[in-house]
Short mmCIF file of C-alpha atoms in Angstrom, two decimals:
data_model
loop_
_atom_site.label_atom_id
_atom_site.label_comp_id
_atom_site.label_asym_id
_atom_site.label_seq_id
_atom_site.Cartn_x
_atom_site.Cartn_y
_atom_site.Cartn_z
CA MET A 662 -64.62 8.00 -25.86
CA VAL A 663 -63.88 9.49 -22.43
CA VAL A 664 -64.18 12.98 -23.91
CA LEU A 665 -67.57 12.08 -25.35
CA TYR A 666 -68.81 10.87 -21.96
CA VAL A 667 -67.56 14.07 -20.33
CA VAL A 668 -69.34 16.22 -22.92
CA ILE A 669 -72.56 14.27 -22.47
CA ALA A 670 -72.27 14.59 -18.69
CA LEU A 671 -71.76 18.35 -18.94
CA VAL A 672 -74.76 18.70 -21.25
CA VAL A 673 -76.94 16.70 -18.85
CA VAL A 674 -75.77 18.72 -15.84
CA GLY A 675 -76.35 21.97 -17.71
CA LEU A 676 -79.82 20.88 -18.78
CA LEU A 677 -80.81 19.81 -15.27
CA THR A 678 -79.44 23.05 -13.83
CA GLY A 679 -81.44 25.11 -16.30
CA VAL A 680 -84.62 23.13 -15.63
CA HIS A 681 -84.25 23.52 -11.87
CA TRP A 682 -83.64 27.25 -12.23
CA TYR A 683 -86.75 27.60 -14.38
CA VAL A 684 -88.92 25.67 -11.93
CA TRP A 685 -87.51 27.68 -8.98
CA ARG A 686 -88.18 30.94 -10.78
CA ARG A 687 -91.80 30.12 -11.57
CA LEU A 688 -92.71 28.36 -8.34
CA VAL A 689 -90.65 30.33 -5.82
CA ARG A 690 -89.26 33.63 -7.02
CA ASP A 691 -92.36 34.79 -8.90
CA THR A 692 -94.77 33.85 -6.11
CA THR A 693 -93.05 34.74 -2.84
CA ALA A 694 -91.72 37.85 -1.11
CA ARG A 695 -87.99 38.50 -1.01
CA GLY A 696 -86.55 37.44 2.33
CA GLY A 697 -89.73 35.66 3.43
CA TRP A 698 -89.81 32.17 4.92
CA ALA A 699 -91.53 30.79 1.81
CA ARG A 700 -88.76 32.14 -0.45
CA ARG A 701 -86.06 30.73 1.81
CA THR A 702 -87.73 27.32 2.08
CA GLY A 703 -88.33 27.04 -1.66
CA THR A 704 -84.77 28.04 -2.47
CA ALA A 705 -83.35 25.52 0.00
CA ALA A 706 -85.50 22.78 -1.58
CA ALA A 707 -84.32 23.80 -5.06
CA PHE A 708 -80.76 23.01 -3.96
CA ALA A 709 -81.43 19.98 -1.75
CA LEU A 710 -83.75 17.94 -3.97
CA PRO A 711 -81.43 17.64 -7.00
CA LEU A 712 -78.57 16.66 -4.69
CA ILE A 713 -80.74 13.92 -3.17
CA SER A 714 -81.66 12.75 -6.68
CA VAL A 715 -78.01 12.50 -7.68
CA GLY A 716 -77.32 10.59 -4.48
CA ALA A 717 -80.12 8.14 -5.27
CA LEU A 718 -78.72 7.55 -8.76
CA ILE A 719 -75.14 6.83 -7.69
CA ALA A 720 -75.60 5.29 -4.24
CA GLY A 721 -76.08 1.73 -5.48
CA ARG A 722 -73.13 1.64 -7.84
CA ALA A 723 -70.97 3.43 -5.29
CA GLY A 724 -71.58 0.60 -2.83
CA ALA A 725 -73.46 2.70 -0.28
CA PRO A 726 -75.16 0.81 2.58
CA PHE A 727 -78.57 -0.47 1.51
CA PRO A 728 -80.47 1.49 4.21
CA LEU A 729 -78.90 4.70 2.86
CA GLN A 730 -79.90 3.72 -0.68
CA ARG A 731 -83.50 3.30 0.47
CA ALA A 732 -83.47 6.62 2.33
CA LEU A 733 -82.29 8.47 -0.76
CA ALA A 734 -84.35 6.55 -3.31
CA TRP A 735 -87.88 7.60 -2.42
CA PRO A 736 -87.42 11.40 -2.31
CA GLY A 737 -84.69 11.43 -4.95
CA TYR A 738 -86.49 9.40 -7.61
CA LEU A 739 -89.93 10.85 -6.92
CA TRP A 740 -88.50 14.34 -7.31
CA LEU A 741 -87.19 13.44 -10.78
CA ALA A 742 -90.68 12.36 -11.84
CA LEU A 743 -92.26 15.43 -10.25
CA LEU A 744 -89.68 17.69 -11.90
CA LEU A 745 -90.58 16.29 -15.32
CA TYR A 746 -94.29 17.01 -14.97
CA LEU A 747 -93.77 20.33 -13.19
CA THR A 748 -91.66 21.49 -16.12
CA LEU A 749 -94.22 20.33 -18.68
CA ALA A 750 -97.11 21.91 -16.75
CA LEU A 751 -95.25 25.21 -16.31
CA LEU A 752 -94.45 25.32 -20.03
CA VAL A 753 -98.15 24.93 -20.75
CA GLY A 754 -98.70 27.67 -18.18
CA GLU A 755 -96.60 30.05 -20.27
CA ALA A 756 -99.41 30.00 -22.84
CA VAL A 757 -102.05 30.40 -20.12
CA ARG A 758 -100.40 33.44 -18.50
CA PRO A 759 -101.27 36.05 -21.17
CA LEU A 760 -104.80 34.70 -21.49
CA LEU A 761 -105.40 34.88 -17.75
CA GLY A 762 -103.87 38.36 -17.60
CA ALA A 763 -106.10 39.61 -20.41
CA TRP A 764 -109.16 38.19 -18.67
CA LEU A 765 -108.26 39.99 -15.44
CA ARG A 766 -107.69 43.28 -17.29
CA ARG A 767 -111.11 43.03 -18.91
CA ASN A 768 -112.72 42.43 -15.54
CA GLU A 769 -110.90 45.42 -14.05
CA SER A 770 -112.01 47.63 -16.93
CA ALA A 771 -115.59 46.52 -16.37
CA ASP A 772 -115.27 47.36 -12.68
CA VAL A 773 -113.90 50.81 -13.51
CA ARG A 774 -116.81 51.57 -15.83
CA SER A 775 -119.37 50.39 -13.28
CA THR A 776 -117.91 52.17 -10.22
CA GLY A 777 -116.53 55.34 -11.81
CA GLY A 778 -112.90 54.48 -11.19
CA PRO A 779 -110.64 51.85 -9.75
CA GLY A 780 -111.07 51.49 -6.04
CA ALA A 781 -113.74 54.18 -5.81
CA PRO A 782 -115.49 53.84 -2.43
CA ALA A 783 -119.21 53.45 -2.13
CA GLY A 784 -120.98 56.80 -1.96
CA ALA A 785 -118.08 58.70 -3.52
CA PRO A 786 -120.27 60.47 -6.14
CA GLU A 787 -122.65 61.69 -3.43
CA ARG A 788 -119.83 63.02 -1.23
CA ALA A 789 -118.27 64.73 -4.21
CA ALA A 790 -121.56 66.47 -4.96
CA ASP A 791 -121.87 67.66 -1.35
CA ALA A 792 -118.32 69.00 -1.39
CA ASP A 793 -118.97 70.89 -4.62
CA ALA A 794 -122.09 72.46 -3.18
CA ALA A 795 -120.10 73.78 -0.24
CA LEU A 796 -117.60 75.58 -2.45
CA PRO A 797 -118.04 79.09 -3.90
CA THR A 798 -119.93 79.38 -7.16
CA ALA A 799 -116.96 81.00 -8.82
CA PHE A 800 -114.92 77.79 -8.38
CA ALA A 801 -117.46 75.83 -10.36
CA ASP A 802 -117.05 78.35 -13.19
CA ALA A 803 -113.28 78.09 -13.28
CA GLY A 804 -113.37 76.44 -16.69
CA GLY A 805 -115.13 79.50 -18.21
CA GLY A 806 -112.95 82.24 -19.63
CA GLY A 807 -112.31 85.27 -17.46
CA ALA A 808 -114.41 84.33 -14.41
CA PRO A 809 -113.43 86.57 -11.47
CA ALA A 810 -112.03 85.23 -8.25
CA PRO A 811 -114.64 84.70 -5.53
CA ALA A 812 -115.04 87.85 -3.48
CA ALA A 813 -117.06 86.12 -0.78
CA VAL A 814 -114.06 84.16 0.44
CA GLY A 815 -112.07 86.01 3.08
CA THR A 816 -108.43 85.46 2.20
CA GLY A 817 -106.81 88.15 4.22
CA GLY A 818 -105.74 90.33 1.28
CA ARG A 819 -105.23 87.41 -1.05
CA GLU A 820 -108.47 87.77 -3.01
CA GLY A 821 -106.70 88.80 -6.20
CA ALA A 822 -104.09 86.08 -6.22
CA ALA A 823 -106.01 83.78 -8.47
CA ALA A 824 -107.01 86.48 -10.93
CA GLU A 825 -103.83 88.57 -10.91
CA GLY A 826 -103.02 87.74 -14.47
CA GLY A 827 -106.22 89.37 -15.81
CA ALA A 828 -109.07 87.95 -17.79
CA GLY A 829 -106.89 86.45 -20.48
CA SER A 830 -104.76 84.58 -17.93
CA ALA A 831 -107.82 83.29 -16.16
CA ALA A 832 -109.20 82.04 -19.44
CA GLY A 833 -105.98 80.20 -20.22
CA ASP A 834 -105.49 78.75 -16.76
CA GLY A 835 -108.88 78.88 -15.09
CA LEU A 836 -108.45 75.43 -13.60
CA GLY A 837 -105.27 76.53 -11.84
CA ALA A 838 -107.11 79.54 -10.42
CA ALA A 839 -109.80 77.20 -9.23
CA VAL A 840 -107.23 75.18 -7.33
CA VAL A 841 -105.90 78.30 -5.65
CA SER A 842 -109.36 79.60 -4.87
CA GLU A 843 -110.51 76.39 -3.27
CA ALA A 844 -107.24 75.98 -1.38
CA GLU A 845 -107.52 79.56 -0.03
CA ALA A 846 -111.10 79.00 0.96
CA LEU A 847 -110.26 75.88 2.89
CA ALA A 848 -107.24 77.52 4.51
CA ASP A 849 -109.16 80.58 5.76
CA GLY A 850 -112.07 78.54 7.07
CA ALA A 851 -114.68 80.10 4.81
CA VAL A 852 -115.41 76.58 3.59
CA GLU A 853 -115.28 73.68 6.01
CA ALA A 854 -112.59 71.18 5.06
CA PRO A 855 -113.97 67.75 4.29
CA ALA A 856 -112.84 64.77 6.32
CA GLY A 857 -109.34 63.62 5.46
CA VAL A 858 -107.99 67.02 4.33
CA ALA A 859 -105.52 68.42 6.83
CA GLY A 860 -105.41 72.10 7.59
CA PRO A 861 -101.63 72.49 7.35
CA ALA A 862 -101.69 70.83 3.99
CA VAL A 863 -104.21 73.33 2.66
CA ALA A 864 -102.25 76.23 4.07
CA GLY A 865 -99.14 74.95 2.36
CA ALA A 866 -101.05 74.65 -0.88
CA VAL A 867 -102.06 78.32 -0.61
CA LYS A 868 -98.46 79.33 -0.10
CA VAL A 869 -97.49 77.53 -3.24
CA ALA A 870 -100.29 79.20 -5.11
CA GLU A 871 -99.24 82.63 -3.87
CA GLY A 872 -95.73 82.04 -5.10
CA ASP A 873 -96.69 81.87 -8.76
CA ALA A 874 -100.34 81.80 -9.72
CA THR A 875 -99.43 82.25 -13.36
CA LYS A 876 -97.68 78.88 -13.68
CA PRO A 877 -99.28 76.36 -16.02
CA THR A 878 -101.95 74.30 -14.33
CA ALA A 879 -100.02 71.05 -14.29
CA GLN A 880 -96.95 72.58 -12.67
CA LEU A 881 -98.99 74.51 -10.15
CA THR A 882 -101.09 71.55 -9.11
CA ALA A 883 -98.02 69.35 -8.87
CA GLN A 884 -96.52 71.79 -6.42
CA VAL A 885 -99.80 71.86 -4.51
CA ALA A 886 -99.71 68.08 -4.22
CA ALA A 887 -96.07 68.13 -3.10
CA GLU A 888 -96.78 70.75 -0.44
CA ALA A 889 -99.71 68.71 0.77
CA ALA A 890 -97.49 65.64 1.06
CA ARG A 891 -94.83 67.57 3.03
CA SER A 892 -97.47 68.89 5.41
CA GLY A 893 -98.73 65.40 6.27
CA ALA A 894 -101.93 65.49 4.30
CA ALA A 895 -103.73 62.28 3.60
CA ALA A 896 -103.08 61.05 0.08
CA PRO A 897 -104.19 60.49 -2.55
CA VAL A 898 -106.53 63.45 -2.95
CA ASP A 899 -109.83 62.40 -4.47
CA ALA A 900 -113.17 63.85 -5.40
CA ALA A 901 -114.76 62.57 -2.24
CA SER A 902 -112.53 64.75 -0.05
CA VAL A 903 -111.90 67.99 -1.94
CA GLY A 904 -114.31 68.00 -4.86
CA PRO A 905 -113.92 67.00 -8.46
CA GLY A 906 -112.11 70.13 -9.52
CA VAL A 907 -109.09 69.66 -7.31
CA ALA A 908 -109.10 65.92 -7.79
CA ALA A 909 -108.98 66.38 -11.55
CA SER A 910 -106.16 68.89 -11.27
CA VAL A 911 -103.98 67.05 -8.78
CA GLY A 912 -104.74 63.43 -9.62
CA SER A 913 -103.95 63.72 -13.31
CA VAL A 914 -100.44 65.10 -13.11
CA ASP A 915 -97.99 63.09 -15.19
CA ALA A 916 -94.65 63.49 -16.89
CA ALA A 917 -96.26 64.55 -20.15
CA SER A 918 -97.95 67.65 -18.70
CA ALA A 919 -95.51 68.73 -15.99
CA GLY A 920 -91.81 69.27 -16.13
CA PRO A 921 -89.33 66.89 -14.58
CA GLY A 922 -88.81 69.13 -11.63
CA ASP A 923 -92.48 69.45 -10.95
CA VAL A 924 -93.05 65.70 -11.11
CA ALA A 925 -90.11 65.14 -8.79
CA SER A 926 -91.50 67.71 -6.36
CA ALA A 927 -94.96 66.26 -6.47
CA GLY A 928 -93.77 62.78 -5.64
CA PRO A 929 -95.10 59.55 -7.13
CA VAL A 930 -98.44 60.96 -8.22
CA ASP A 931 -98.72 58.36 -11.01
CA ALA A 932 -97.71 55.39 -8.82
CA ALA A 933 -101.25 54.31 -7.96
CA PRO A 934 -101.92 52.33 -11.16
CA ALA A 935 -98.77 50.23 -10.56
CA ALA A 936 -100.39 48.50 -7.59
CA PRO A 937 -103.17 46.80 -9.58
CA VAL A 938 -100.64 45.74 -12.24
CA ALA A 939 -98.31 44.19 -9.64
CA SER A 940 -101.24 42.54 -7.91
CA ARG A 941 -102.48 41.13 -11.21
CA ARG A 942 -99.06 39.73 -12.08
CA LEU A 943 -98.74 38.10 -8.67
CA PHE A 944 -102.19 36.55 -8.99
CA VAL A 945 -101.36 35.12 -12.42
CA ALA A 946 -98.00 33.77 -11.22
CA ARG A 947 -99.55 32.09 -8.19
CA ALA A 948 -102.50 30.70 -10.15
CA VAL A 949 -100.19 29.10 -12.74
CA ALA A 950 -97.85 27.79 -10.02
CA VAL A 951 -100.68 26.24 -8.02
CA GLY A 952 -102.25 24.73 -11.14
CA ALA A 953 -98.95 23.29 -12.39
CA THR A 954 -98.12 21.85 -8.98
CA ALA A 955 -101.55 20.25 -8.65
CA VAL A 956 -101.35 18.68 -12.12
CA ALA A 957 -97.80 17.41 -11.59
CA ALA A 958 -98.50 16.03 -8.12
CA GLY A 959 -101.69 14.34 -9.30
CA THR A 960 -99.93 12.78 -12.27
CA VAL A 961 -97.03 11.45 -10.20
CA GLY A 962 -99.38 10.25 -7.47
CA TYR A 963 -101.48 8.24 -9.89
CA GLY A 964 -98.37 6.93 -11.66
CA THR A 965 -96.97 5.74 -8.34
CA TYR A 966 -100.22 4.00 -7.49
CA THR A 967 -100.14 2.30 -10.91
CA VAL A 968 -96.79 0.70 -10.07
CA LEU A 969 -97.44 -0.17 -6.43
CA ARG A 970 -100.78 -1.87 -7.12
CA GLY A 971 -98.96 -4.45 -9.26
CA PRO A 972 -99.04 -5.41 -12.94
CA ARG A 973 -102.20 -6.14 -14.87
CA VAL A 974 -102.53 -9.20 -17.08
CA LYS A 975 -102.53 -8.67 -20.83
CA ARG A 976 -103.31 -11.39 -23.36
CA ILE A 977 -102.33 -11.75 -27.01
CA THR A 978 -102.45 -14.57 -29.56
CA VAL A 979 -99.51 -15.17 -31.89
CA PRO A 980 -99.96 -17.55 -34.86
CA LEU A 981 -96.90 -19.60 -35.80
CA ALA A 982 -96.81 -21.44 -39.13
CA LYS A 983 -94.49 -24.20 -37.86
CA LEU A 984 -96.35 -24.84 -34.64
CA PRO A 985 -97.98 -28.30 -34.63
CA ARG A 986 -101.59 -28.78 -33.69
CA ARG A 987 -100.73 -30.45 -30.39
CA ALA A 988 -99.05 -27.21 -29.23
CA HIS A 989 -101.97 -25.01 -30.29
CA GLY A 990 -103.03 -22.81 -27.36
CA PHE A 991 -99.72 -23.12 -25.46
CA ARG A 992 -99.56 -20.16 -23.07
CA ILE A 993 -96.38 -18.36 -22.02
CA ALA A 994 -96.55 -15.81 -19.18
CA VAL A 995 -93.96 -13.17 -20.11
CA VAL A 996 -92.53 -11.10 -17.24
CA SER A 997 -89.81 -8.49 -17.61
CA ASP A 998 -88.24 -5.57 -15.78
CA ILE A 999 -89.40 -6.37 -12.26
CA HIS A 1000 -86.57 -4.16 -10.99
CA LEU A 1001 -86.27 -5.17 -7.37
CA GLY A 1002 -84.27 -2.53 -5.56
CA PRO A 1003 -84.32 0.06 -2.78
CA ILE A 1004 -87.95 0.99 -3.57
CA LEU A 1005 -89.60 -2.12 -5.01
CA GLY A 1006 -89.01 -5.04 -2.66
CA ARG A 1007 -90.50 -8.27 -1.43
CA ASP A 1008 -94.12 -7.07 -1.55
CA HIS A 1009 -93.69 -6.11 -5.19
CA THR A 1010 -92.30 -9.57 -6.01
CA ARG A 1011 -95.26 -11.16 -4.26
CA ARG A 1012 -97.73 -9.09 -6.32
CA VAL A 1013 -95.99 -10.11 -9.56
CA VAL A 1014 -95.97 -13.79 -8.63
CA GLU A 1015 -99.66 -13.67 -7.73
CA ALA A 1016 -100.50 -12.03 -11.07
CA VAL A 1017 -98.53 -14.68 -12.97
CA ASN A 1018 -100.01 -17.62 -11.10
CA ARG A 1019 -103.55 -16.38 -11.73
CA THR A 1020 -102.96 -16.86 -15.47
CA ASN A 1021 -102.42 -20.65 -15.12
CA ALA A 1022 -99.79 -20.39 -17.86
CA ASP A 1023 -98.00 -23.42 -19.27
CA LEU A 1024 -94.61 -21.71 -18.97
CA VAL A 1025 -93.19 -18.61 -17.27
CA ALA A 1026 -90.52 -16.53 -19.01
CA VAL A 1027 -88.66 -13.89 -16.95
CA VAL A 1028 -86.85 -11.91 -19.63
CA GLY A 1029 -84.31 -9.86 -17.70
CA ASP A 1030 -83.86 -6.85 -15.41
CA LEU A 1031 -85.04 -8.71 -12.36
CA VAL A 1032 -82.91 -6.68 -9.93
CA ASP A 1033 -81.07 -3.44 -9.25
CA GLY A 1034 -78.68 -4.54 -6.53
CA SER A 1035 -76.68 -7.38 -5.10
CA VAL A 1036 -77.87 -10.75 -3.92
CA ALA A 1037 -76.83 -9.79 -0.41
CA ASP A 1038 -79.18 -6.79 -0.41
CA LEU A 1039 -82.04 -8.11 -2.55
CA GLY A 1040 -81.98 -11.87 -2.05
CA PRO A 1041 -84.85 -11.70 0.49
CA ALA A 1042 -86.87 -9.49 -1.89
CA ALA A 1043 -86.60 -12.11 -4.64
CA GLU A 1044 -87.62 -14.98 -2.37
CA PRO A 1045 -91.32 -15.03 -3.45
CA LEU A 1046 -90.19 -16.18 -6.92
CA ARG A 1047 -90.09 -19.67 -5.42
CA GLY A 1048 -93.85 -19.58 -5.63
CA LEU A 1049 -94.08 -19.37 -9.43
CA ARG A 1050 -96.20 -22.18 -10.83
CA ALA A 1051 -96.30 -23.44 -14.44
CA ARG A 1052 -96.73 -26.88 -16.03
CA HIS A 1053 -93.48 -26.61 -18.03
CA GLY A 1054 -91.54 -24.58 -15.48
CA SER A 1055 -90.09 -21.05 -15.27
CA TYR A 1056 -87.15 -19.73 -17.31
CA PHE A 1057 -84.85 -16.74 -16.94
CA VAL A 1058 -82.48 -14.73 -19.14
CA THR A 1059 -80.27 -11.86 -18.05
CA GLY A 1060 -80.96 -8.19 -18.68
CA ASN A 1061 -78.56 -5.26 -18.70
CA HIS A 1062 -79.24 -4.46 -15.03
CA GLU A 1063 -78.10 -7.92 -13.93
CA TYR A 1064 -74.66 -7.01 -15.25
CA TYR A 1065 -74.71 -3.88 -13.07
CA SER A 1066 -75.59 -6.04 -10.04
CA GLY A 1067 -73.42 -9.14 -10.30
CA ALA A 1068 -74.91 -11.29 -13.06
CA ALA A 1069 -73.10 -14.51 -12.16
CA GLU A 1070 -74.35 -14.43 -8.57
CA TRP A 1071 -77.89 -13.71 -9.69
CA VAL A 1072 -77.88 -16.52 -12.25
CA ASP A 1073 -76.94 -18.92 -9.47
CA HIS A 1074 -79.51 -17.44 -7.11
CA VAL A 1075 -82.46 -17.63 -9.49
CA ARG A 1076 -81.54 -21.28 -10.11
CA GLU A 1077 -81.84 -21.83 -6.35
CA LEU A 1078 -85.26 -20.15 -6.48
CA GLY A 1079 -86.50 -22.72 -8.99
CA LEU A 1080 -86.04 -20.84 -12.28
CA ARG A 1081 -83.92 -22.26 -15.10
CA PRO A 1082 -81.46 -19.75 -16.58
CA LEU A 1083 -80.95 -19.95 -20.35
CA GLU A 1084 -77.43 -18.65 -20.99
CA ASN A 1085 -77.09 -18.85 -24.76
CA GLU A 1086 -78.80 -22.22 -24.74
CA ARG A 1087 -81.91 -24.01 -25.91
CA THR A 1088 -84.36 -26.58 -24.65
CA GLU A 1089 -86.92 -28.64 -26.53
CA LEU A 1090 -90.54 -28.40 -25.46
CA PRO A 1091 -93.59 -30.20 -26.89
CA GLY A 1092 -94.15 -28.60 -30.28
CA PHE A 1093 -91.35 -25.98 -30.32
CA ASP A 1094 -87.84 -25.03 -29.22
CA LEU A 1095 -87.31 -22.50 -26.44
CA ALA A 1096 -83.98 -20.61 -26.57
CA GLY A 1097 -82.47 -17.85 -24.51
CA VAL A 1098 -79.51 -15.50 -25.06
CA ASN A 1099 -77.55 -13.32 -22.65
CA ASP A 1100 -78.10 -9.57 -22.76
CA VAL A 1101 -75.84 -7.41 -24.93
CA ALA A 1102 -74.56 -5.69 -21.76
CA GLY A 1103 -72.76 -8.95 -20.98
CA GLU A 1104 -70.35 -8.33 -23.84
CA SER A 1105 -68.26 -6.15 -21.51
CA GLU A 1106 -67.72 -9.25 -19.36
CA GLY A 1107 -67.27 -11.68 -22.25
CA HIS A 1108 -70.76 -13.10 -21.81
CA GLY A 1109 -72.76 -11.41 -24.55
CA PRO A 1110 -75.46 -13.01 -26.73
CA ASP A 1111 -74.34 -15.99 -28.82
CA PHE A 1112 -77.00 -16.94 -31.38
CA GLY A 1113 -74.86 -19.65 -32.90
CA LYS A 1114 -74.52 -21.43 -29.59
CA ALA A 1115 -78.19 -21.02 -28.73
CA LEU A 1116 -79.73 -21.82 -32.12
CA GLY A 1117 -77.02 -23.02 -34.50
CA ASP A 1118 -77.60 -26.79 -34.50
CA ARG A 1119 -81.35 -26.94 -34.09
CA ASP A 1120 -83.94 -28.49 -36.43
CA ARG A 1121 -85.31 -25.51 -38.39
CA SER A 1122 -88.48 -27.37 -39.27
CA ARG A 1123 -89.57 -26.88 -35.67
CA ALA A 1124 -91.05 -23.62 -34.42
CA SER A 1125 -88.71 -21.60 -32.23
CA VAL A 1126 -89.32 -19.05 -29.47
CA LEU A 1127 -86.41 -16.88 -28.30
CA LEU A 1128 -86.09 -15.10 -24.95
CA ALA A 1129 -83.90 -11.97 -25.32
CA HIS A 1130 -84.07 -8.97 -23.01
CA GLN A 1131 -83.49 -6.20 -25.54
CA PRO A 1132 -85.52 -5.82 -28.76
CA VAL A 1133 -82.44 -4.58 -30.63
CA VAL A 1134 -81.26 -8.15 -31.25
CA ILE A 1135 -84.28 -8.82 -33.48
CA HIS A 1136 -82.18 -8.62 -36.64
CA ASP A 1137 -79.89 -11.37 -35.33
CA ALA A 1138 -82.99 -13.39 -34.51
CA VAL A 1139 -84.27 -12.99 -38.07
CA LYS A 1140 -80.96 -14.31 -39.43
CA ALA A 1141 -81.15 -17.26 -37.05
CA GLY A 1142 -84.61 -18.18 -38.31
CA VAL A 1143 -86.44 -17.49 -35.05
CA ASP A 1144 -90.24 -17.52 -35.33
CA LEU A 1145 -91.02 -15.44 -32.21
CA GLN A 1146 -88.82 -13.28 -29.98
CA LEU A 1147 -90.06 -12.26 -26.52
CA SER A 1148 -88.40 -9.15 -25.04
CA GLY A 1149 -88.76 -6.35 -22.49
CA HIS A 1150 -86.28 -3.59 -21.56
CA THR A 1151 -88.19 -0.58 -22.94
CA HIS A 1152 -90.80 -0.24 -20.17
CA GLY A 1153 -92.94 1.13 -22.98
CA GLY A 1154 -91.31 4.47 -22.20
CA GLN A 1155 -92.48 4.33 -18.54
CA LEU A 1156 -93.06 8.09 -18.24
CA TRP A 1157 -94.86 9.98 -20.98
CA PRO A 1158 -93.49 11.59 -23.15
CA GLY A 1159 -90.68 9.06 -22.74
CA THR A 1160 -92.85 6.76 -24.81
CA TYR A 1161 -91.72 8.65 -27.91
CA VAL A 1162 -88.07 8.31 -26.91
CA ALA A 1163 -88.53 4.57 -26.44
CA GLU A 1164 -90.02 4.28 -29.92
CA LEU A 1165 -87.03 6.08 -31.42
CA ALA A 1166 -84.45 4.03 -29.52
CA ASN A 1167 -85.92 0.57 -30.12
CA PRO A 1168 -87.23 -1.37 -33.11
CA THR A 1169 -90.44 -1.91 -31.14
CA ALA A 1170 -91.26 -0.08 -27.90
CA ALA A 1171 -94.23 -2.24 -26.91
CA GLY A 1172 -96.56 -4.75 -28.52
CA LEU A 1173 -96.31 -7.19 -31.42
CA GLU A 1174 -94.60 -6.48 -34.75
CA ARG A 1175 -93.29 -8.57 -37.61
CA TYR A 1176 -89.77 -8.44 -39.06
CA GLY A 1177 -89.62 -10.66 -42.11
CA ASP A 1178 -90.57 -14.17 -41.03
CA THR A 1179 -89.91 -13.34 -37.36
CA GLN A 1180 -92.41 -11.80 -34.96
CA LEU A 1181 -91.31 -9.66 -32.02
CA TYR A 1182 -93.35 -9.09 -28.89
CA VAL A 1183 -92.19 -6.50 -26.32
CA THR A 1184 -93.79 -6.31 -22.89
CA ARG A 1185 -93.83 -3.04 -20.93
CA GLY A 1186 -92.54 -4.85 -17.88
CA ALA A 1187 -93.91 -5.46 -14.40
CA GLY A 1188 -91.95 -2.86 -12.42
CA ALA A 1189 -90.22 0.47 -12.84
CA TRP A 1190 -86.67 1.73 -12.87
CA GLY A 1191 -85.77 4.90 -11.00
CA PRO A 1192 -89.00 6.68 -10.07
CA PRO A 1193 -91.63 4.10 -9.06
CA VAL A 1194 -93.96 5.88 -11.44
CA ARG A 1195 -95.58 4.95 -14.74
CA VAL A 1196 -97.55 7.37 -16.90
CA GLY A 1197 -98.91 6.27 -20.25
CA ALA A 1198 -97.19 2.88 -20.01
CA PRO A 1199 -98.90 0.70 -17.37
CA PRO A 1200 -97.03 -2.37 -16.08
CA ASP A 1201 -98.15 -5.75 -17.31
CA VAL A 1202 -97.67 -9.48 -17.31
CA THR A 1203 -98.45 -10.71 -20.82
CA VAL A 1204 -99.89 -14.11 -21.59
CA VAL A 1205 -98.74 -15.02 -25.10
CA GLU A 1206 -100.91 -17.78 -26.51
CA LEU A 1207 -99.31 -19.66 -29.40
CA ALA A 1208 -101.66 -20.59 -32.21
CA SER A 1209 -101.03 -23.19 -34.90
CA THR A 1210 -102.04 -22.19 -38.40
CA ARG A 1211 -102.68 -25.89 -39.04
CA ALA A 1212 -105.39 -26.12 -36.39
#
């Protein structure tokens, strides 16, 4: 058994570690800069918050001072609730990410088509046209086979450099010759260099061109770009600064057209498109993180408000075949899982008592899990229970949490507060028998449920109502001939999607169901355990009205 507990503990720790890593990755690593204050703060929180949560879970049972329990409980338990909904929201975000990315890419493509290129400045086409007009006519004809080098450009004896390979070479590599021709023209001053093009860079480009004008265009232009970069030229070169010819030659160099050496020499000519991609990814990551955080925080905030405002009254009618006419309409206010503790205290008890008293019930049944702590710490928080009012009194049975908190002391204390504990015993009321059994958690202390003691010698012709904290004892109730069992314990799941877990773990998670001749009603409870949050399972006080089928 010990080995099983250790394995379960390791699985839980591993799962929580993986969940925290996932949340940190999506909320912190993917959205912040390495070494920045936001990254450091988020990482510190990713370590601190789970430690606080563990402290909140174990502080009570470890006997920590009550003020320390309260200090740990609020942040520790709220983080567990927030972690649940952050994880769920981020998982939904995984499906949103590709859709948002595709939408951004379509918008960028539309911008490119409308502006002539990504990031093209306003007026770029006009400046490019002006620059082309200032260049020699021969440069514009570089794409035509065999066009001679421009004779009007004074190059200091370098006129033939671009056309040295003859007509055939010019036809095969006219664009390369155009690059050289324009570079020479800019270097010698025959054509005024547009703004942003440095003179030393152009001179360096001419030197490269002189070295080997017969190189393939891609290699030649790559070297031109590299020389420009070494000379301190502004980059990237675009049509607005040197004309479309050079921009087309230099800007389009990639690994497919130039050799490895040439690409290495030219530098990161293809790096420009990476910036929009990185920017798009960062935008998507931050959008999903902000959306997930907003949804999770809103959900937890509303769930906390749902608990702190107090339970709402719910009413149901349960027909009982054995109930006499004189007991028709008898109303029982069922309260469960108040869970007084380091978070829910005296004010919470007062809200519950006020809700119960507004129902004007004939009887009050508190069906377990009243507290999460000792009488010494929580006795003052339970004090408002003295104010419960009902014509036939208030009754109490233990829940599993009483056995974690000193059940014997609490049984004595609730008796002092005016409630009558039913410890495997029964009392006769007008029209039916009311019985109560201890919770199954009491078996570890030798005080578990005893149906024989509570119901064994009763008159079975009378209707019977059983108070039992956990719904799982319904099958014992059926065997004992109980007509109606009133239970709590499940909280209705408390936090969606925990509602589905509660349905799997209990015969009935919430509401009224029939098992043979016995009906079972399970209330969602008036408080909350752990996080003071309820989502999809609002707290309630249920007024069960008994109806006679003979009426």
